[in-house]
Coordinates of C-alpha atoms in Angstrom, one line a residue:
M1 CA 44.8 127.6 139.2
D2 CA 46.1 124.9 141.6
V3 CA 48.9 122.1 140.2
P4 CA 46.8 118.4 141.1
L5 CA 48.3 116.6 143.7
T6 CA 49.4 112.9 141.8
R7 CA 52.6 111.1 142.7
T8 CA 53.2 111.7 138.6
A9 CA 51.7 114.8 136.0
Y10 CA 51.6 111.6 134.0
E11 CA 48.7 110.2 136.7
D12 CA 46.2 113.5 135.8
P13 CA 43.5 114.0 133.1
A14 CA 44.4 116.7 132.1
T15 CA 47.9 116.4 131.7
R16 CA 47.2 113.6 129.3
R17 CA 44.2 114.9 127.8
A18 CA 46.9 118.0 127.5
W19 CA 49.8 115.6 125.8
R20 CA 47.6 113.7 123.9
R21 CA 46.3 117.9 121.7
T22 CA 50.3 118.9 121.7
A23 CA 51.0 115.0 119.9
T24 CA 47.9 115.0 117.5
F25 CA 49.0 118.8 116.5
R26 CA 52.0 117.8 116.3
L27 CA 51.5 114.9 114.1
S28 CA 49.5 116.6 112.4
A29 CA 52.4 119.5 111.4
F30 CA 54.3 116.8 110.6
V31 CA 51.4 115.2 108.2
F32 CA 51.0 119.3 106.6
S33 CA 55.1 119.4 105.9
L34 CA 55.0 116.4 103.6
A35 CA 51.8 117.9 102.1
S36 CA 53.8 120.8 101.6
F37 CA 56.9 118.6 99.7
V38 CA 54.2 117.3 96.9
A39 CA 52.0 120.7 96.1
W40 CA 55.0 122.3 95.5
L41 CA 55.9 119.3 93.5
Y42 CA 53.1 120.3 91.6
A43 CA 53.5 123.9 91.6
V44 CA 56.8 123.4 89.5
L45 CA 56.1 120.5 87.6
L46 CA 52.7 123.0 86.6
T47 CA 53.7 126.6 86.4
P48 CA 56.3 128.1 84.0
V49 CA 60.3 127.6 84.2
W50 CA 60.8 131.3 85.6
T51 CA 58.5 131.0 88.3
L52 CA 62.0 128.7 89.9
W53 CA 62.9 131.7 91.0
I54 CA 60.5 132.3 93.8
L55 CA 59.9 128.4 93.6
F56 CA 63.9 126.5 94.3
P57 CA 63.9 129.3 98.1
A58 CA 60.8 127.6 99.2
L59 CA 62.1 124.7 98.7
F60 CA 64.6 125.3 101.5
V61 CA 61.9 126.6 104.3
L62 CA 60.1 123.5 103.8
I63 CA 63.5 121.0 104.4
Y64 CA 63.6 123.0 107.5
L65 CA 60.1 123.4 108.6
A66 CA 59.7 119.4 108.5
M67 CA 62.8 119.0 109.8
L68 CA 61.8 120.9 112.1
S69 CA 58.3 119.0 112.5
T70 CA 59.9 115.7 112.4
A71 CA 61.8 116.7 116.2
R72 CA 59.2 117.4 117.4
V73 CA 57.0 114.2 116.9
M74 CA 60.4 112.4 117.9
G75 CA 59.6 114.4 121.4
I76 CA 56.1 113.6 121.9
R77 CA 57.8 109.9 123.8
S78 CA 59.8 112.1 125.2
L79 CA 57.2 114.4 127.1
R80 CA 54.8 111.4 127.9
R81 CA 58.5 109.5 129.0
V82 CA 59.3 112.7 132.0
L83 CA 55.6 113.4 132.8
K84 CA 55.4 109.5 133.8
I85 CA 58.2 109.8 136.7
Y86 CA 58.0 113.0 137.2
P87 CA 55.0 115.3 139.4
W88 CA 54.1 119.0 138.2
Q89 CA 55.2 121.9 141.0
S90 CA 54.1 125.0 140.0
V91 CA 56.7 128.0 139.9
P92 CA 55.6 131.9 139.5
G93 CA 58.7 133.3 137.9
A94 CA 60.8 130.9 136.5
A95 CA 60.5 132.4 132.9
S96 CA 62.2 135.3 131.5
I97 CA 64.4 136.2 128.3
A98 CA 67.9 136.1 128.5
K99 CA 70.6 138.6 126.6
N100 CA 70.3 136.7 123.5
G101 CA 67.0 136.8 122.7
T102 CA 65.8 133.3 124.1
T103 CA 63.9 132.3 126.8
R104 CA 65.1 131.2 129.9
F105 CA 63.7 129.2 132.7
S106 CA 64.6 129.7 136.2
F107 CA 64.2 126.8 138.8
T108 CA 65.7 126.0 142.1
D109 CA 67.8 123.0 142.3
P110 CA 65.9 119.9 143.8
E111 CA 69.0 119.6 146.3
R112 CA 70.8 122.3 146.3
P113 CA 67.7 125.4 147.7
D114 CA 70.1 128.4 147.4
R115 CA 71.0 127.8 144.0
T116 CA 69.2 127.6 140.8
V117 CA 68.8 125.6 137.0
S118 CA 68.1 127.1 134.3
L119 CA 67.0 125.8 130.9
G120 CA 66.7 127.5 128.2
Y121 CA 63.9 127.3 125.0
G122 CA 63.9 129.6 122.0
S123 CA 67.3 129.0 120.3
F124 CA 66.1 128.0 116.7
P125 CA 66.2 130.1 113.8
G126 CA 61.8 131.1 113.2
S127 CA 61.5 130.5 117.2
G128 CA 61.1 133.9 117.4
R129 CA 57.5 133.8 116.9
T130 CA 56.4 130.6 118.9
F131 CA 54.6 131.1 121.8
W132 CA 56.9 130.5 124.9
V133 CA 59.1 133.6 123.3
R134 CA 55.9 136.2 122.3
K135 CA 54.2 135.6 125.5
V136 CA 57.4 135.8 127.4
R137 CA 58.7 138.8 125.8
S138 CA 55.1 140.7 126.2
G139 CA 55.8 140.1 130.1
E140 CA 52.3 137.5 129.4
V141 CA 53.8 134.1 131.5
G142 CA 53.7 134.9 135.3
E143 CA 53.3 131.3 136.3
V144 CA 54.4 127.7 134.4
W145 CA 54.1 124.6 135.4
F146 CA 57.1 122.2 135.6
A147 CA 56.9 118.2 135.8
G148 CA 61.6 117.7 135.9
D149 CA 64.8 117.9 137.4
P150 CA 66.1 121.7 135.8
R151 CA 69.3 120.0 136.1
F152 CA 68.9 117.0 133.4
L153 CA 66.1 117.4 131.5
G154 CA 62.4 117.8 132.1
V155 CA 57.9 119.2 131.0
V156 CA 57.1 122.6 130.6
A157 CA 53.9 124.0 131.1
V158 CA 51.1 127.1 131.1
P159 CA 49.1 126.4 134.2
G160 CA 46.0 124.0 133.3
P161 CA 47.9 122.4 131.7
R162 CA 48.9 123.5 128.3
R163 CA 50.9 124.1 125.7
L164 CA 53.6 121.3 127.1
F165 CA 57.2 120.8 125.4
G166 CA 60.0 119.7 126.7
V167 CA 63.3 121.2 127.8
A168 CA 66.8 120.1 128.7
Q169 CA 70.6 120.6 129.8
R170 CA 73.0 119.7 126.5
T171 CA 74.2 117.1 129.1
A172 CA 71.6 114.8 129.9
V173 CA 71.1 114.8 126.1
D174 CA 73.5 114.7 123.7
D175 CA 76.7 112.3 123.2
R176 CA 79.1 114.8 122.3
M177 CA 79.4 116.0 126.1
S178 CA 80.0 114.4 128.9
A179 CA 77.4 113.7 131.6
R180 CA 76.6 115.6 134.3
T181 CA 77.7 113.6 138.0
R182 CA 78.4 115.8 140.6
G183 CA 75.8 117.3 142.7
V184 CA 72.9 114.7 142.0
S185 CA 72.1 112.2 145.0
P186 CA 72.0 108.6 143.4
E187 CA 68.0 108.3 143.6
A188 CA 67.6 112.0 141.1
R189 CA 70.1 110.0 139.2
E190 CA 67.8 106.7 138.7
R191 CA 64.3 108.9 138.4
A192 CA 66.6 111.3 135.3
K193 CA 67.8 108.0 133.6
A194 CA 64.2 106.4 134.2
A195 CA 62.7 109.5 132.4
G196 CA 65.2 109.7 129.2
A197 CA 68.7 111.6 130.1
R198 CA 71.8 110.2 129.9
V199 CA 73.6 110.9 133.3
G200 CA 76.8 110.0 134.8

């Protein structure tokens, strides 16, 4: 499938639909995670005391899932922000499995074509069951679409686009680390800043 030839990815109607689908799914998962706490409490109140041996560990799983869905909901606006700055580019063979079992995406450095920059995904508990880790591991992902600057952050998608998710260098999002300053032009730095990245 051909990449849309728009100035930014978000100008493409299919991309806007994909973003809305992603937002709807993440918001639904968030609401479901909140409802699961109510169901857990209901189960605790209506079942015998001995069932707490089963229900109490389930609470920790529910808390983790709620935290995960909260983080994903918080990332919805970030996805759109990136898509409004950068265009899509098609990158065959970008996805691979790293030694630690996570998915690694390798993209060409925009200002040094002889170098590649890697972005990781799937280092959180339970990520082995996610679409990207499963499909890359099985070799079903040959081409990805990427919007962003791999030195900072971006959005990866299955061609179409489908299955949008954000990737970022830790230096671009973590206040405890020094922001990247070397090897980046002023224009690239401004675009990354507009997309929500920390820049030096």
